[in-house]
mmCIF file of C-alpha atoms in Angstrom:
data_model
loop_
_atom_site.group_PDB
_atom_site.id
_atom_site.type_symbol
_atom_site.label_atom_id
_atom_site.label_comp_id
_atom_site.label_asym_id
_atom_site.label_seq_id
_atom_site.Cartn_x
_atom_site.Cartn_y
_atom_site.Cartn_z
ATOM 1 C CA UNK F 1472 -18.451 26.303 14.755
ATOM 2 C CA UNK F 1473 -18.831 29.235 11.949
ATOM 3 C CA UNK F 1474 -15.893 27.360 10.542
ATOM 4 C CA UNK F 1475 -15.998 24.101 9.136
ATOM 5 C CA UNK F 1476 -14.478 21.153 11.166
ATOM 6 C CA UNK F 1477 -14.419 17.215 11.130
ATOM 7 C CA UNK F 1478 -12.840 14.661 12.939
ATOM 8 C CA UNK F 1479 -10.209 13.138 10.968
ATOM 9 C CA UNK F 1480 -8.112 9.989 11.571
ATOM 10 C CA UNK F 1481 -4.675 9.218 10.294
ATOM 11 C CA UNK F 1482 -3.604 6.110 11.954
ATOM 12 C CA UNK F 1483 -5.755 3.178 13.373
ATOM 13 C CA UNK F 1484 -5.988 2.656 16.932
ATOM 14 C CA UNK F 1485 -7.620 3.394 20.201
ATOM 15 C CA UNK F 1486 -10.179 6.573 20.281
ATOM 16 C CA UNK F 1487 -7.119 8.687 20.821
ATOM 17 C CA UNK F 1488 -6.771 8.839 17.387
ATOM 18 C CA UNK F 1489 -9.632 10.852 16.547
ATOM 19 C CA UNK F 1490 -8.647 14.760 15.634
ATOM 20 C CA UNK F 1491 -10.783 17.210 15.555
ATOM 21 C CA UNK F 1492 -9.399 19.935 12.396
ATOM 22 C CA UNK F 1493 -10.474 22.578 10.161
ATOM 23 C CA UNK F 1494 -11.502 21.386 6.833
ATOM 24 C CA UNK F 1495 -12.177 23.077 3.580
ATOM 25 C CA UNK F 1496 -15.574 22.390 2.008
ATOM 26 C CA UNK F 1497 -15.737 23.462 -1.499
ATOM 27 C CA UNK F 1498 -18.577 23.745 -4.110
ATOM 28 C CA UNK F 1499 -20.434 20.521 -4.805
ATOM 29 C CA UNK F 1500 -19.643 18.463 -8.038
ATOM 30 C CA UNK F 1501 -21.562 16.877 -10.417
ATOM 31 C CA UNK F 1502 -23.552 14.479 -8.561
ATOM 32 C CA UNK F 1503 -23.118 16.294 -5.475
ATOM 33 C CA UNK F 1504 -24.399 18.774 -2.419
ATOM 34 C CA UNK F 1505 -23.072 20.671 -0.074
ATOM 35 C CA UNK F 1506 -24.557 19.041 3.040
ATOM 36 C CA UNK F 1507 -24.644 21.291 6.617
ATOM 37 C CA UNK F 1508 -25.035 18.453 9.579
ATOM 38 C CA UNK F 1509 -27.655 19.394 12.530
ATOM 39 C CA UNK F 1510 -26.749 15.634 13.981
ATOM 40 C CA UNK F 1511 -24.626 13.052 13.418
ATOM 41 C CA UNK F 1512 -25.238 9.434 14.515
ATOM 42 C CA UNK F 1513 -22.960 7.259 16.393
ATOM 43 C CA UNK F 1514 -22.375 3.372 15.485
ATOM 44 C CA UNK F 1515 -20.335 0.654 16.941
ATOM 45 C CA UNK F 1516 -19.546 0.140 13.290
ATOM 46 C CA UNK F 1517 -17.692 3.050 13.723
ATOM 47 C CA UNK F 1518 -14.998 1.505 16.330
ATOM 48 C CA UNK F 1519 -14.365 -0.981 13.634
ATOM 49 C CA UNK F 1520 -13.391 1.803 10.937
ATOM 50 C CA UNK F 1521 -11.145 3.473 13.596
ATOM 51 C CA UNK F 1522 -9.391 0.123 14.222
ATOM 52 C CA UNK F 1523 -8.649 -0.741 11.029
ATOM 53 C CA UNK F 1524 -11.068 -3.886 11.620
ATOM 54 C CA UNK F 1525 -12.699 -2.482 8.343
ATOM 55 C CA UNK F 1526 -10.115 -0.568 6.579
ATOM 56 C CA UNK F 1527 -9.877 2.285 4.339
ATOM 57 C CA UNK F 1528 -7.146 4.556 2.954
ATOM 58 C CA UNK F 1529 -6.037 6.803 5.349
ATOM 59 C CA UNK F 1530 -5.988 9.830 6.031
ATOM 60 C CA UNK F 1531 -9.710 9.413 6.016
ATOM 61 C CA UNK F 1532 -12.783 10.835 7.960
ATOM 62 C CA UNK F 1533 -15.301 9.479 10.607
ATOM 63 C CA UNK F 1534 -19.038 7.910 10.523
ATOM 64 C CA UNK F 1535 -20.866 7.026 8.051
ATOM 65 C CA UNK F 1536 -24.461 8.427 9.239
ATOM 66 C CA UNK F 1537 -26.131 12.293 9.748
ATOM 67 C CA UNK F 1538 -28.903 14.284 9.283
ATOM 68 C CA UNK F 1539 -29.182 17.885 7.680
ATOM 69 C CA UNK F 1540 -29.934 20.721 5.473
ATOM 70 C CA UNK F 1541 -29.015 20.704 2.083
ATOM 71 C CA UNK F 1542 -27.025 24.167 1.214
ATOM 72 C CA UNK F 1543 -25.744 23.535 -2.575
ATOM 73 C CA UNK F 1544 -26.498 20.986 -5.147
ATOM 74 C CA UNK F 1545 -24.336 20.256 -7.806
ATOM 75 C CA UNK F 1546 -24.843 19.780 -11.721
ATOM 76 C CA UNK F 1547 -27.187 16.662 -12.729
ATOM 77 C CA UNK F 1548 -28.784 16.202 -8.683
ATOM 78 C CA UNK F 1549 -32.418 15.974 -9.133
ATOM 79 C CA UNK F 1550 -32.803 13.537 -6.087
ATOM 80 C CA UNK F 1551 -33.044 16.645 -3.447
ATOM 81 C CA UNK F 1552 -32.882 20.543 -3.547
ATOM 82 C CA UNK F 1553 -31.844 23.089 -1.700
ATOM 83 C CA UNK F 1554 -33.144 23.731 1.571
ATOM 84 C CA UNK F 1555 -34.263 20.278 2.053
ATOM 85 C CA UNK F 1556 -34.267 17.996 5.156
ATOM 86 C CA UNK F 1557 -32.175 15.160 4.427
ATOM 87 C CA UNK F 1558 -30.095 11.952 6.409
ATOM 88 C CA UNK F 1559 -28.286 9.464 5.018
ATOM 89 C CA UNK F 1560 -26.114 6.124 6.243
ATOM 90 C CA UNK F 1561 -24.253 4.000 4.144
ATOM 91 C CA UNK F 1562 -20.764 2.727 4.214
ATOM 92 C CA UNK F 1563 -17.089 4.269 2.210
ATOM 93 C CA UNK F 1564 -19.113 6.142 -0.192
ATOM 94 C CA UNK F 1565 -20.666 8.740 3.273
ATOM 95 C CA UNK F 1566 -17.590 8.007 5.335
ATOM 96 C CA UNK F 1567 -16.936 11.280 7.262
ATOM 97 C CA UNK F 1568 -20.376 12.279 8.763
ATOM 98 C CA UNK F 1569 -18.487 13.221 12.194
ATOM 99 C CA UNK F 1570 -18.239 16.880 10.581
ATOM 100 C CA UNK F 1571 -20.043 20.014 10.495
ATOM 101 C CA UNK F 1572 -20.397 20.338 7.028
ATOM 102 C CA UNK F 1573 -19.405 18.274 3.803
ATOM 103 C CA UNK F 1574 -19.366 17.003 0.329
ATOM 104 C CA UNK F 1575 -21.837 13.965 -0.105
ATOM 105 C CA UNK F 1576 -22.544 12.043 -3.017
ATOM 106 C CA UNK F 1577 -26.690 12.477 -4.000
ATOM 107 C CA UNK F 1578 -27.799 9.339 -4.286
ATOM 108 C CA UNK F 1579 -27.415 7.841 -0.323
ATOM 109 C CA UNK F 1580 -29.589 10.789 0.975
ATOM 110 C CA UNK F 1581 -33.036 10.564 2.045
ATOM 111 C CA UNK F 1582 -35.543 13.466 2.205
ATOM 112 C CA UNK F 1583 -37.015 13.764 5.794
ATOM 113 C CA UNK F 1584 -40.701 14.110 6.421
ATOM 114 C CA UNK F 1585 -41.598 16.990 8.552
ATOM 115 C CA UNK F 1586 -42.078 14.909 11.704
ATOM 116 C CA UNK F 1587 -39.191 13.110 12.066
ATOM 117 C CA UNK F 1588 -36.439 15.941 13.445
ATOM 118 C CA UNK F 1589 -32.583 15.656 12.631
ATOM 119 C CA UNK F 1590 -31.143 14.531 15.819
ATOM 120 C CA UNK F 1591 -34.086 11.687 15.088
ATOM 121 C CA UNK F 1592 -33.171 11.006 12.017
ATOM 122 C CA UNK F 1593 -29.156 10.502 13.229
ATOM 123 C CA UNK F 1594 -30.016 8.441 16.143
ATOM 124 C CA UNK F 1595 -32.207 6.094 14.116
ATOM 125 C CA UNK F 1596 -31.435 6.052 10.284
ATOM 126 C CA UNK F 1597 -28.969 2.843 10.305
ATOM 127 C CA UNK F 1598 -30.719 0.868 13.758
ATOM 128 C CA UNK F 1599 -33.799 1.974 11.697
ATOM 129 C CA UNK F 1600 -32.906 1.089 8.320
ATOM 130 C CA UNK F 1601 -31.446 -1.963 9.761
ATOM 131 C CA UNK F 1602 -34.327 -3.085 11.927
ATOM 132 C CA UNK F 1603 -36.793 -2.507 9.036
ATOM 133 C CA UNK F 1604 -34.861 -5.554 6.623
ATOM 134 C CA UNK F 1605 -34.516 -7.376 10.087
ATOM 135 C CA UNK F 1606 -38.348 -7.283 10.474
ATOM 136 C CA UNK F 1607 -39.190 -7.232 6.894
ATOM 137 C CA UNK F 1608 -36.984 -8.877 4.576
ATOM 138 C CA UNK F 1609 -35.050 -11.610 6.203
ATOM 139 C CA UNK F 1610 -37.695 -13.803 7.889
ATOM 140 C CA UNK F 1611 -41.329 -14.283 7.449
ATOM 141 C CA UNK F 1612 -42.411 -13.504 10.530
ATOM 142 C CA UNK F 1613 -45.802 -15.036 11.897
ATOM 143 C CA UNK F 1614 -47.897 -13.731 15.284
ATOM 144 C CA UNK F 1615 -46.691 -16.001 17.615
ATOM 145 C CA UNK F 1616 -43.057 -16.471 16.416
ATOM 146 C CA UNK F 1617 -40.634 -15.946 19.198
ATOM 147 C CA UNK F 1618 -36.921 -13.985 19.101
ATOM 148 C CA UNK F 1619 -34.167 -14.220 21.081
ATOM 149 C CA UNK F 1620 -32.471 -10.719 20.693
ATOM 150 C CA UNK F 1621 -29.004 -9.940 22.319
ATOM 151 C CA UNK F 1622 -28.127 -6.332 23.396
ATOM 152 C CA UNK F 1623 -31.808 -5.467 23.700
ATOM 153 C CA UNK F 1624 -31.286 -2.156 25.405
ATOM 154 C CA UNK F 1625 -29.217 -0.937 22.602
ATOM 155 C CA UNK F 1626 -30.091 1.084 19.900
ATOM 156 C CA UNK F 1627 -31.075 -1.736 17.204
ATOM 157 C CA UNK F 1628 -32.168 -3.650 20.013
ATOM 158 C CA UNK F 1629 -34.830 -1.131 21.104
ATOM 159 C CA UNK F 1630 -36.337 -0.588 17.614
ATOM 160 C CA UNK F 1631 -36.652 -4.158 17.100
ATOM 161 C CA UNK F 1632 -38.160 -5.013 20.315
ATOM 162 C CA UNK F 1633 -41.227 -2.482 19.616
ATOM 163 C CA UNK F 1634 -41.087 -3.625 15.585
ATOM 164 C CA UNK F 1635 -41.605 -7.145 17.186
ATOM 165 C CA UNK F 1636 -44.117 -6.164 18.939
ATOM 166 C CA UNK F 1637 -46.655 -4.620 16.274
ATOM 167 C CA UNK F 1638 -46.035 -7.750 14.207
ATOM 168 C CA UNK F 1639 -47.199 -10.092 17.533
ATOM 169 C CA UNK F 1640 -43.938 -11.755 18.183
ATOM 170 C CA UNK F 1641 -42.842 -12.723 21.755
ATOM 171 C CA UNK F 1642 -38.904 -11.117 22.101
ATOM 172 C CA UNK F 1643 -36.816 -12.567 24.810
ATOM 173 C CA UNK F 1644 -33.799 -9.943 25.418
ATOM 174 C CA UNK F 1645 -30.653 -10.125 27.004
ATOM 175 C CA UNK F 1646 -28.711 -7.532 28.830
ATOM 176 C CA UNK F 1647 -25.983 -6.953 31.059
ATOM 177 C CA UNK F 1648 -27.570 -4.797 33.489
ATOM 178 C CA UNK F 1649 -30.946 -4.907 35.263
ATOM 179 C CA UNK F 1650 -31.049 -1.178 34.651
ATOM 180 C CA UNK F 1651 -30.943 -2.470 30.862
ATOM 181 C CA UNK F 1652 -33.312 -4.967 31.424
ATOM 182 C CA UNK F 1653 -35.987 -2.771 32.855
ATOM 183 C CA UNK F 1654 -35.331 -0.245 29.625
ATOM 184 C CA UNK F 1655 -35.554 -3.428 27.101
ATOM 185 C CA UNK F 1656 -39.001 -4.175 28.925
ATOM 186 C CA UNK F 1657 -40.580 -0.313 28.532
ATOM 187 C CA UNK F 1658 -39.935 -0.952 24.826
ATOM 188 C CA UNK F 1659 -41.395 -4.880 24.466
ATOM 189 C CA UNK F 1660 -39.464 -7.249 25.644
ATOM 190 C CA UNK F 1661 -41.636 -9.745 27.043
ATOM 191 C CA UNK F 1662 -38.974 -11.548 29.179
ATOM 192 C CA UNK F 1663 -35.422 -10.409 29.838
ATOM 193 C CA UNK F 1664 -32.161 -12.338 30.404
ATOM 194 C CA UNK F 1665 -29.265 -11.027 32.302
ATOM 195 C CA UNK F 1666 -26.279 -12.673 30.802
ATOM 196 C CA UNK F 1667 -24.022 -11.482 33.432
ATOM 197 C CA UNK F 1668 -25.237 -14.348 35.609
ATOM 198 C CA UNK F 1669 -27.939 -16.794 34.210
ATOM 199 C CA UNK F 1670 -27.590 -18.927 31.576
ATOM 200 C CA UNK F 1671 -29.071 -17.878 28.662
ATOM 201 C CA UNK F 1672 -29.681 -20.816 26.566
ATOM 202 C CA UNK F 1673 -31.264 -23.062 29.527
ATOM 203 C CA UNK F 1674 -33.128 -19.970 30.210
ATOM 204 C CA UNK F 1675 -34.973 -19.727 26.342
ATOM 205 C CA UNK F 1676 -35.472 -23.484 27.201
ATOM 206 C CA UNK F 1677 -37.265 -23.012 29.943
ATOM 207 C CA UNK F 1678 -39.019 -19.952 28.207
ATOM 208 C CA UNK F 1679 -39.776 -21.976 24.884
ATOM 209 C CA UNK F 1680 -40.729 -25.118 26.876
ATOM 210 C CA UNK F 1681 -37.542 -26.916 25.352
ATOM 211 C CA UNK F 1682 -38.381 -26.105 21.866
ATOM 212 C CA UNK F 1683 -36.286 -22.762 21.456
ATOM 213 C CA UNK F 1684 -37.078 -19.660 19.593
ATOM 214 C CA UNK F 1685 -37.677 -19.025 15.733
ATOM 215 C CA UNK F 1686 -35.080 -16.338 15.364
ATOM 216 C CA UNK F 1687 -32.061 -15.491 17.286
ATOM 217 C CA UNK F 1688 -30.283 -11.781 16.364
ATOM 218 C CA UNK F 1689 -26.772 -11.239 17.164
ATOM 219 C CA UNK F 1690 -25.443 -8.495 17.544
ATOM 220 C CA UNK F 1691 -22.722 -9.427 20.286
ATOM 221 C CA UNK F 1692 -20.947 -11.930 18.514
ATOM 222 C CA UNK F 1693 -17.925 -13.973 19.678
ATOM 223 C CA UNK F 1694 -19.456 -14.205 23.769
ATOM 224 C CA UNK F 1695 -23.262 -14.893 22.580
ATOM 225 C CA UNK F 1696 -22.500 -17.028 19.192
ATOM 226 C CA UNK F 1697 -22.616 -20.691 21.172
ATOM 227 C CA UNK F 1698 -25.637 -19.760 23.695
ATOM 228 C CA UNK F 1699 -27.343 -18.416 19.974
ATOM 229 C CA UNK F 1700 -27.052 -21.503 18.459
ATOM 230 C CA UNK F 1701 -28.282 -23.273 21.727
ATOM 231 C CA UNK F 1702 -31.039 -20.953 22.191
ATOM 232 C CA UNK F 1703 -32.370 -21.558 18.266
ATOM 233 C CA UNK F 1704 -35.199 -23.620 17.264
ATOM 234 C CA UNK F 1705 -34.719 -26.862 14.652
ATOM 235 C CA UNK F 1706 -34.578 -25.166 11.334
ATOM 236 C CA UNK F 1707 -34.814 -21.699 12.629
ATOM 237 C CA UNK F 1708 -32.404 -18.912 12.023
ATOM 238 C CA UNK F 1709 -29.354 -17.434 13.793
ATOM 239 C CA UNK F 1710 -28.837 -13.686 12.425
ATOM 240 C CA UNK F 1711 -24.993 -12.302 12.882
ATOM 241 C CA UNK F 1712 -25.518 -8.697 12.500
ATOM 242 C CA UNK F 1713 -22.856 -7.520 14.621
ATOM 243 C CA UNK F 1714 -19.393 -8.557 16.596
ATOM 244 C CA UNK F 1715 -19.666 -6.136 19.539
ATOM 245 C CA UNK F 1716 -17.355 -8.647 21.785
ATOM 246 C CA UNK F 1717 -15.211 -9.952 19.159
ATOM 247 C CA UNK F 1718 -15.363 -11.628 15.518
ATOM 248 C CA UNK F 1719 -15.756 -15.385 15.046
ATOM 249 C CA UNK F 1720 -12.725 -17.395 14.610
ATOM 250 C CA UNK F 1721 -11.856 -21.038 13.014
ATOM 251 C CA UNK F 1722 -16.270 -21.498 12.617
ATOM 252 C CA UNK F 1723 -16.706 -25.195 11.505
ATOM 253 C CA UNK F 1724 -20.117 -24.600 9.650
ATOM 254 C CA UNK F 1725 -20.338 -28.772 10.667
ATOM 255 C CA UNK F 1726 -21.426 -27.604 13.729
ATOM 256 C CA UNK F 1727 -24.798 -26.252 12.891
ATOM 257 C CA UNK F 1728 -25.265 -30.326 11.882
ATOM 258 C CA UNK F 1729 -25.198 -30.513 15.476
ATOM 259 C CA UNK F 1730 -27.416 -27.832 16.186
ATOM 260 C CA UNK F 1731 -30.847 -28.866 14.867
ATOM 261 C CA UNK F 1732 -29.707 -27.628 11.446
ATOM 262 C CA UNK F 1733 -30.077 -23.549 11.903
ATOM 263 C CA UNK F 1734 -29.599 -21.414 8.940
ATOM 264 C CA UNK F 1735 -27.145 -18.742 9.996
ATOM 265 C CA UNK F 1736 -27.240 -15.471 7.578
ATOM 266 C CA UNK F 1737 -24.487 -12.440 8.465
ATOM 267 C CA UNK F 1738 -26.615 -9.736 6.825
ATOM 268 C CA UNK F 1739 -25.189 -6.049 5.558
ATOM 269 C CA UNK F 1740 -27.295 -3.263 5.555
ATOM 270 C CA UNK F 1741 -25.926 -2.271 2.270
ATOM 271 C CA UNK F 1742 -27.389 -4.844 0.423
ATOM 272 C CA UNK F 1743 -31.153 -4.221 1.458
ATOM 273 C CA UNK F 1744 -30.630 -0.982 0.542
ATOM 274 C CA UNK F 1745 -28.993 -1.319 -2.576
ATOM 275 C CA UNK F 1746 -32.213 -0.720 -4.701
ATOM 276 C CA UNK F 1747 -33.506 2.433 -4.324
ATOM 277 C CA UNK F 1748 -36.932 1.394 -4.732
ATOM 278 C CA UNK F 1749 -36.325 -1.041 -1.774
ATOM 279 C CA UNK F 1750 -34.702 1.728 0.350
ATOM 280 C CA UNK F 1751 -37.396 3.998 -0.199
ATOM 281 C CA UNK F 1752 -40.004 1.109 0.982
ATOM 282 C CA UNK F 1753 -38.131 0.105 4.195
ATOM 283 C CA UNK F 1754 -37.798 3.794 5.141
ATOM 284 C CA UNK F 1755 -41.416 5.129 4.307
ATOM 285 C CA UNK F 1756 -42.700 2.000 6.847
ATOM 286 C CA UNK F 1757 -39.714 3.305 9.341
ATOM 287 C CA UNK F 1758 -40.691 6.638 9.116
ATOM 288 C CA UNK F 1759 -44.487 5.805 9.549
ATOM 289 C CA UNK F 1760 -43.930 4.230 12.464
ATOM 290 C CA UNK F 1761 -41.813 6.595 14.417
ATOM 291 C CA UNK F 1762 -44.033 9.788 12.785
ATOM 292 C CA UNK F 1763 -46.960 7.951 14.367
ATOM 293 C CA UNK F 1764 -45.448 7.350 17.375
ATOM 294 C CA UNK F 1765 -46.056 3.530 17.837
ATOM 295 C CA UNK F 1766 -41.576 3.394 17.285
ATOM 296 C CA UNK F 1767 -40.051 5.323 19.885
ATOM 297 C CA UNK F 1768 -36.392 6.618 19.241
ATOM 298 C CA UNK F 1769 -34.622 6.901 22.144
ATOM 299 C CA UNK F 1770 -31.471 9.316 22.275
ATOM 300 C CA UNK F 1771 -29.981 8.417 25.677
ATOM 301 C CA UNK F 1772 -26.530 10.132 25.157
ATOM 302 C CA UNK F 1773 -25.824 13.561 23.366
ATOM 303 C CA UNK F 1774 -22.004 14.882 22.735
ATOM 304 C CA UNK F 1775 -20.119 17.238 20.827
ATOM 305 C CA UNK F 1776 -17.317 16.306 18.238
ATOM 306 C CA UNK F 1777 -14.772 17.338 21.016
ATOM 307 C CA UNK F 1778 -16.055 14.319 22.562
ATOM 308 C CA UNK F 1779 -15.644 11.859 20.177
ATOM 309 C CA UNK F 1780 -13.348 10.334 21.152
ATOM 310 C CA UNK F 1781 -14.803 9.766 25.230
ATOM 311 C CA UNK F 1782 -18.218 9.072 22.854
ATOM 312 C CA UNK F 1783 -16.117 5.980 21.705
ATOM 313 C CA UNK F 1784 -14.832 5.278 24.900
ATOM 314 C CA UNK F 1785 -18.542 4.530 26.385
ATOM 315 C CA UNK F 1786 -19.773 2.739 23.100
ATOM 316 C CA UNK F 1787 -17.243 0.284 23.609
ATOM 317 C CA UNK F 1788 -17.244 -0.044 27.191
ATOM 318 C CA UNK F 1789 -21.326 -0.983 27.233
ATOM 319 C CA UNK F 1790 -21.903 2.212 28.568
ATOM 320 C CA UNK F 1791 -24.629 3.755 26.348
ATOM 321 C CA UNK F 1792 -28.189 2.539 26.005
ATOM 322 C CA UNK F 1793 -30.997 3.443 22.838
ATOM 323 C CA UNK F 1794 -28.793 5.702 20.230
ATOM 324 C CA UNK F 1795 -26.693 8.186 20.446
ATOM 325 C CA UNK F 1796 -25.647 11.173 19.074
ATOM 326 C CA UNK F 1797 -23.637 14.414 18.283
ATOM 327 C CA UNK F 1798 -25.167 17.545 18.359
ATOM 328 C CA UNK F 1799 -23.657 19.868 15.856
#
């Protein structure tokens, strides 16, 4: 596409509403650079925005994560120069990565080292980003610990599972499918649950001898939350990082009394990468480890942004597994 396009919505609703249009990108701003996408990443996050589950003032773009070449910078950017690799994620202030080319704001964007490719760096910055503060910041992990993580086949799921792995932990997964579960177990799941038809919770029991695991990370939400807080140690942690299946409703925090006392935390991505100094750390280790090859990124769909909206289509119908991505 010689001439620029993005996917623009103005209405919430189903994927329908994604449009694919010509769009004007000027000269940057102060503050600003003219960004030209190689790959943009694809997030469930992204069904929310196009529901209106997290709103924003329409008309509006699409995505909030890519990867490219910077073509212009603006007055007062001393962050990155021309010509460099950069990808970014964030949340309203890089809404509209599902474009060819675009005006960014400076600060989000992070340079690239020369082995981690675009389409890498779309497929993985947010799971990455996100899976670094999950292994990182929000527990103090120990060799030995044990995790329960939902949606292991997916593309947070994946990173974690071989982040879990260098630090010694034992990860229990859960999937839908046993073609999932045999993915989640190439990239370190120990033991896999298929929650189509066992019981997950007795299951961890069994696994964890009746004592449960140290961490549980939820990404599913409303259909996982109960089994999660059966599945938990006493005084361990329940992570909400995601509401795939649906949001929680009417939550009586009494429960957790119940419960062996679980700390639950809903993390956002934003806030562990707030400081730039703390960004830069969590994506340096990131890096590292997929440069090195010990993190695998695995991009298990590829589509165009004429496909968007069929790309949101499989997202929410379970159909994808690892990341995916569009190629630009």
């Amino acid at each position: 596409m010689n001439v620029p396009h993005a996917i623009r919505m103005h209405e919430t609703g189903g994927p329908d509403v994604l449009r694919l249009e010509k769009v004007e990108v000027g000269d940057p701003g102060p503050g600003q650079v003219r960004l030209r996408h190689e790959a943009v990443g694809l997030n469930f996050a992204d069904t929310y925005f196009r529901s209106g589950l997290y709103p924003m003032p329409l008309p509006a773009g699409m995505g909030v994560e890519a990867a490219g070449v910077v073509e212009a910078v603006g007055e007062g950017v001393t962050n990155v120069c021309e010509g460099d690799r950069v990808t970014y994620t964030g949340f309203l202030n890089t809404l509209g990565a599902y474009s060819t080319e675009r005006l960014i704001p400076a600060a989000p964007l992070i340079k690239l080292p020369e082995a981690i490719s675009c389409e890498t760096a779309a497929a993985m910055t947010m799971r990455g980003l996100t899976s670094s503060y999950l292994m990182r910041r929000i527990y103090d992990f120990k060799p030995g610990d044990t995790i329960l993580l939902h949606a292991a086949a997916g593309g947070v799921g994946l990173i974690v599972a071989q982040w879990a792995k260098l630090l010694g932990l034992t990860v229990i997964g859960t999937v839908s499918t046993e073609e999932k579960a045999a993915i989640a177990r190439a990239h370190g799941c120990d033991h896999t649950i298929n929650y189509s038809h066992e019981d997950v919770a007795k299951r961890v029991r069994e696994m964890t001898d009746g004592v449960g695991v140290n961490v549980v990370i939820d990404s599913v939400g409303k259909s996982t939350f109960n089994a999660s807080l059966d599945s938990v140690k006493r005084r361990g942690l329940v992570i909400c990082l995601g509401f795939t299946s649906g949001t929680l409703s009417n939550f009586d925090p009494q429960i957790l009394a119940t419960k062996g006392s679980p700390y639950l935390a809903r993390p956002a991505l934003a806030d562990y990468i707030a400081d730039p100094a703390e960004k830069a750390d969590l994506a340096a280790e990131l890096f590292g480890h997929v440069g090195a090859g010990r993190i695998k990124i695995e991009i298990n769909q590829r589509y165009t942004l004429e496909d968007a909206a069929q790309a949101h289509r499989d997202l929410e119908a379970r159909k994808t597994t690892g990341s995916s991505i569009f190629v630009i």
